[in-house]
Amino acid sequence: MVCQYGEQLEKLVKEAEPYAAEGKVADYIPALAKADQGILAVSIFDGKETCFSAGHSTEMFTLQSISKVLTLALALMDHGEEVVFDKVGMEPTGDPYNSIAKLESLVAKPLNPMINAGALAVSHLIKGESTEERLERLLQLIRKMCARPSVTYNREVAQSEFNTADLNRSLAFFMKQHRIIDENVDQLLDFYTKQCAIEVDCDDLARIGFVLANGGKNEEGEEIIPFEIARLVKTFMVTCGMYNSSGEFAIRVGIPAKSGVSGGIVGAVPNNIGIGIYGPALDEKGNSVAGMKLLEALSSYYHLSIF
Amino acid sequence: MVCQYGEQLEKLVKEAEPYAAEGKVADYIPALAKADQGILAVSIFDGKETCFSAGHSTEMFTLQSISKVLTLALALMDHGEEVVFDKVGMEPTGDPYNSIAKLESLVAKPLNPMINAGALAVSHLIKGESTEERLERLLQLIRKMCARPSVTYNREVAQSEFNTADLNRSLAFFMKQHRIIDENVDQLLDFYTKQCAIEVDCDDLARIGFVLANGGKNEEGEEIIPFEIARLVKTFMVTCGMYNSSGEFAIRVGIPAKSGVSGGIVGAVPNNIGIGIYGPALDEKGNSVAGMKLLEALSSYYHLSIF
Amino acid sequence: MVCQYGEQLEKLVKEAEPYAAEGKVADYIPALAKADQGILAVSIFDGKETCFSAGHSTEMFTLQSISKVLTLALALMDHGEEVVFDKVGMEPTGDPYNSIAKLESLVAKPLNPMINAGALAVSHLIKGESTEERLERLLQLIRKMCARPSVTYNREVAQSEFNTADLNRSLAFFMKQHRIIDENVDQLLDFYTKQCAIEVDCDDLARIGFVLANGGKNEEGEEIIPFEIARLVKTFMVTCGMYNSSGEFAIRVGIPAKSGVSGGIVGAVPNNIGIGIYGPALDEKGNSVAGMKLLEALSSYYHLSIF
Amino acid sequence: MVCQYGEQLEKLVKEAEPYAAEGKVADYIPALAKADQGILAVSIFDGKETCFSAGHSTEMFTLQSISKVLTLALALMDHGEEVVFDKVGMEPTGDPYNSIAKLESLVAKPLNPMINAGALAVSHLIKGESTEERLERLLQLIRKMCARPSVTYNREVAQSEFNTADLNRSLAFFMKQHRIIDENVDQLLDFYTKQCAIEVDCDDLARIGFVLANGGKNEEGEEIIPFEIARLVKTFMVTCGMYNSSGEFAIRVGIPAKSGVSGGIVGAVPNNIGIGIYGPALDEKGNSVAGMKLLEALSSYYHLSIF
């Protein structure tokens, strides 16, 4: 077990922290821009206790793209693989996460659920009579994973994201034209931006990662996500979880992980631990610079690579 | 002058008419789908009288993409070249008219005003406090060109187009994200679909073509469009007026022309005649099959190619 | 006729000359790099006499891409339209001249004969038992157009181009794989680089332009190129003659023209004059900066636009 | 350990075999076309003995794209990560393995070493004075992995591949133009086609897979490939080992694997077993149809997924 080497972990965090200076906080909405560039926080959960947390590990941040893995899990629980993968592919892509060009060349079906187009198509599938009901269902899932009933979303962030989501609207209308989605685009965007604005801290992420690592069960053995879906989600985290750095990340780190532009990263080491990281300074691909460095150090020191 | 060969013209129309069988009427909205596939009509205007019209030359149809040349003329009259070509390029493209991929690779600026993205960017520039005012200003221009004060738009067609314009919404939101346009997308779409739904007949188109052919002046010598703008518009008609058949059309016909999916084509032979054609059966690129055949025959018989 | 305004022409040249400072001489082979950046020369031929030449109008330079229009003419004379346009398309493209991406998406057929891929496919069609025989046939055509039997190619330039033609080899092998061409690639490249290295001066270019302008006949009425082929070639010069500035050039100048990276431009004003220009300083698209400015001034002053 | 369930394995092979009927043997060269479409063979090596082999497991076939993982390992042993990944990227791609379009948009650097362009760039790096020496060095590595000193290449297949390698020549010249490679293209192609023509059987592949699975060491603990390089290679096998089905394969199977158009697949289950499969009937992406079905069944039955 990892936790007994607490001092070593602290040391790894200190070594990774300075890399934050090489990154840049996301600034396309004010709520993200005001994050503290220098922060690096981490929590690790092994199913018994949060055995380590460094830095501002109780700082709240929004899930952003990390929500994509959770919405995917819920959509698969709602509909099964056949329906979901009729709307979205399974292949990684060398294109940026917000690319629209590939949609045009490939019969309009997004290549995978981790790029924006694919995530919109997946969100579209979430069951519920209203945005509120769909969001509540997603929140219920996340609250169970986090074992924290108070998880909710940040209204200010959601509103800001909604107001600046023109590229996502463009992707959504393109898919509506090609019948990948058939609901009102602004309704879908409302749901999508709210799910991106769900707030967590590093402890929450570590617990989410643990459930995925642990075959979908929480530390008490309760199944929150079916085993097959938890595995499928981890696979996507490896092949396309870190935007178009996923290939390099798999080589350097080898841990199923998903990042968001808020600077969060969730990691899930199969049959082992969950990891939550927060470091808002991003590289040009949109991943936390210091967070990736820390994950690389953790993987190397504790032999966490799946390869 | 062309008109004295009336019988020959009638013969050319009869020869071109059967090609309509090879095409297919646009059917993405009901109003277009009910057009009579076999029709081929033509009017020619030399500034004196409509010297020839064959078939259902008083059949009304909507401008559709033909409106792009007129909106471009009005935008240039409203703002001048510098402002307009800051929003839209001047280069032809081998891509289909509704392509979005090129937007992504080329700093989001549409390649030319004859593809949908470019036409939306141009429509965005039309001055007016409201959609009604912008549309009225465009209609005033067209009424002067047609010398028919009753020109207006077809509400049913406009509404149908608006309801099915998701691909254009996608293009518009993409450009909004990249600050090519900055108005409300549905407001722009409202204006855009109404301008596409402006109704004319072949005589109207022939007069529109004549004004462009005649350096922007009508048959009485009144300047409706400045000379330089009329020339510029004719240039775009040659390089990109017939969708991604423009290159072949320039070779086979050599007349500045612009087509629409309603089956209309306007032709403008510089310093000579205007031509209006209506033949709703389209080829797979979106051009009137019989209409193009007729233009090829006219060009060959009367030596109308500019090359 | 243009020639009587000789002093005015001289003035236009002087005004355009300074724009050479904004360009850059091609330097991918030594023979081109040693050109004198500041030069601007022009010749105009009206079928009677070379009525004007300014600057170093007898300076020799290589045809480079200008050869594409002449090879196209010869291929059409050798095989007719059907065979040629089975190998190469007729559509302009917004891509750079050396792009390979479009080949992949469009069943490997080059979009038009003015981009490198298309020109290679056209050269492949030129009849002849050997490279020497094919080249000799092309030279015979050019000598007749120039009325100068001594026209030949520059061996040093041809050899340099051959040695650095890896991108053209890439295009050729791609087309060989897709059966657009089926000859030995280095043999084709040998012929292609020699035709690009054919040397002319401005007077030669003006005479070449005149034959194209004059429906394929020289000043004595002798048919050198069939009328239809001369017209077809002029059409390509308008839609794709100036690389991916062709659209803007058509608007600003409106003269069928073809440029080469040596800095030459041939212009053909239908039923009027031929123009030869040499100005080796190029813009980033590969067109002579001062040469284009001069053509714009000539077109404006003498009303040469075909639109 | 897997081997004790021999009968169950036989049963899985029998169940997968019929899927061969859905595929098609590669036929671009005669030597591949004559393969027996219905064959399905498998070997598994756990470091002690080949514990199972079914069907024609001693049938010889050529490595084809499977060689890419071995050349990558050798290039990394020759030069280290920095040099290799200066020439080739680490990111998966949704494009087909032989795509050239991405080269154009991404500063000419191939996205990863598993697509043809990337594999050519990697082969270029293999040390050796001559093709023979480079090939011998690669064969030495493979012979050690297979523990079979007689491993060599099939001259007829190599020659056929060389003769039909125009697309690879196109890719190579494109990269030569952009200075990714700087050797003679036909020399590189000679080496490349010979490495693709190296012949193995299922037992050989199972042993190759075992060495990769076992951190680079053979069953006697001898290091054949450094641990870090073995891990890196397995990572590429997951993210891009099965052409543009890699994402789906990771989900359905979850075993690092690499396929070739001969119908071979090598699998490497980390810290567990090596798998060799041969089934020449391919799906449209180029992977063995029955082979993939068998791997899916093996993974499911023996819980071999790394996720």
Coordinates of N, CA and C in Angstrom, one line a residue, chain A residues 100 103 117 120 167-177 181 185 188-189, chain B residues 166 170:
Chain A
I100 N -13.7 20.4 -35.2 CA -15.0 20.1 -35.9 C -14.7 19.5 -37.2
L103 N -15.5 15.8 -37.7 CA -17.0 15.5 -37.9 C -17.4 15.5 -39.3
A117 N -17.3 17.3 -28.9 CA -18.5 16.8 -29.7 C -19.0 15.5 -29.1
L120 N -20.9 16.0 -25.8 CA -22.2 16.6 -26.1 C -23.2 15.5 -26.5
L167 N -18.6 27.8 -29.5 CA -18.0 26.7 -30.2 C -18.8 25.4 -29.9
N168 N -19.2 25.1 -28.7 CA -20.0 23.9 -28.4 C -21.3 24.0 -29.1
R169 N -21.9 25.2 -29.2 CA -23.2 25.3 -29.9 C -22.9 25.0 -31.4
S170 N -21.8 25.4 -31.9 CA -21.5 25.1 -33.3 C -21.4 23.6 -33.5
L171 N -20.7 22.9 -32.6 CA -20.6 21.4 -32.6 C -22.0 20.8 -32.5
A172 N -22.8 21.3 -31.6 CA -24.1 20.7 -31.3 C -25.0 20.9 -32.5
F173 N -25.0 22.1 -33.1 CA -25.9 22.3 -34.3 C -25.4 21.4 -35.5
F174 N -24.1 21.2 -35.6 CA -23.6 20.4 -36.7 C -24.1 18.9 -36.5
M175 N -24.1 18.5 -35.2 CA -24.6 17.1 -35.0 C -26.1 17.0 -35.1
K176 N -26.7 18.1 -34.8 CA -28.2 18.1 -34.9 C -28.6 18.0 -36.4
Q177 N -27.9 18.7 -37.2 CA -28.1 18.6 -38.7 C -27.9 17.2 -39.2
I181 N -27.8 14.3 -32.6 CA -28.6 14.7 -31.4 C -29.9 15.2 -32.0
V185 N -30.8 22.8 -28.8 CA -29.3 22.9 -28.5 C -29.1 23.7 -27.2
L188 N -29.6 21.5 -24.3 CA -28.4 20.6 -24.1 C -27.2 21.3 -23.5
L189 N -27.0 22.5 -24.0 CA -25.9 23.3 -23.5 C -26.1 23.7 -22.1
Chain B
D166 N -29.9 24.1 -39.3 CA -28.9 23.8 -38.2 C -27.5 23.9 -38.7
S170 N -24.6 26.1 -37.1 CA -23.3 25.6 -36.7 C -22.2 26.5 -37.3

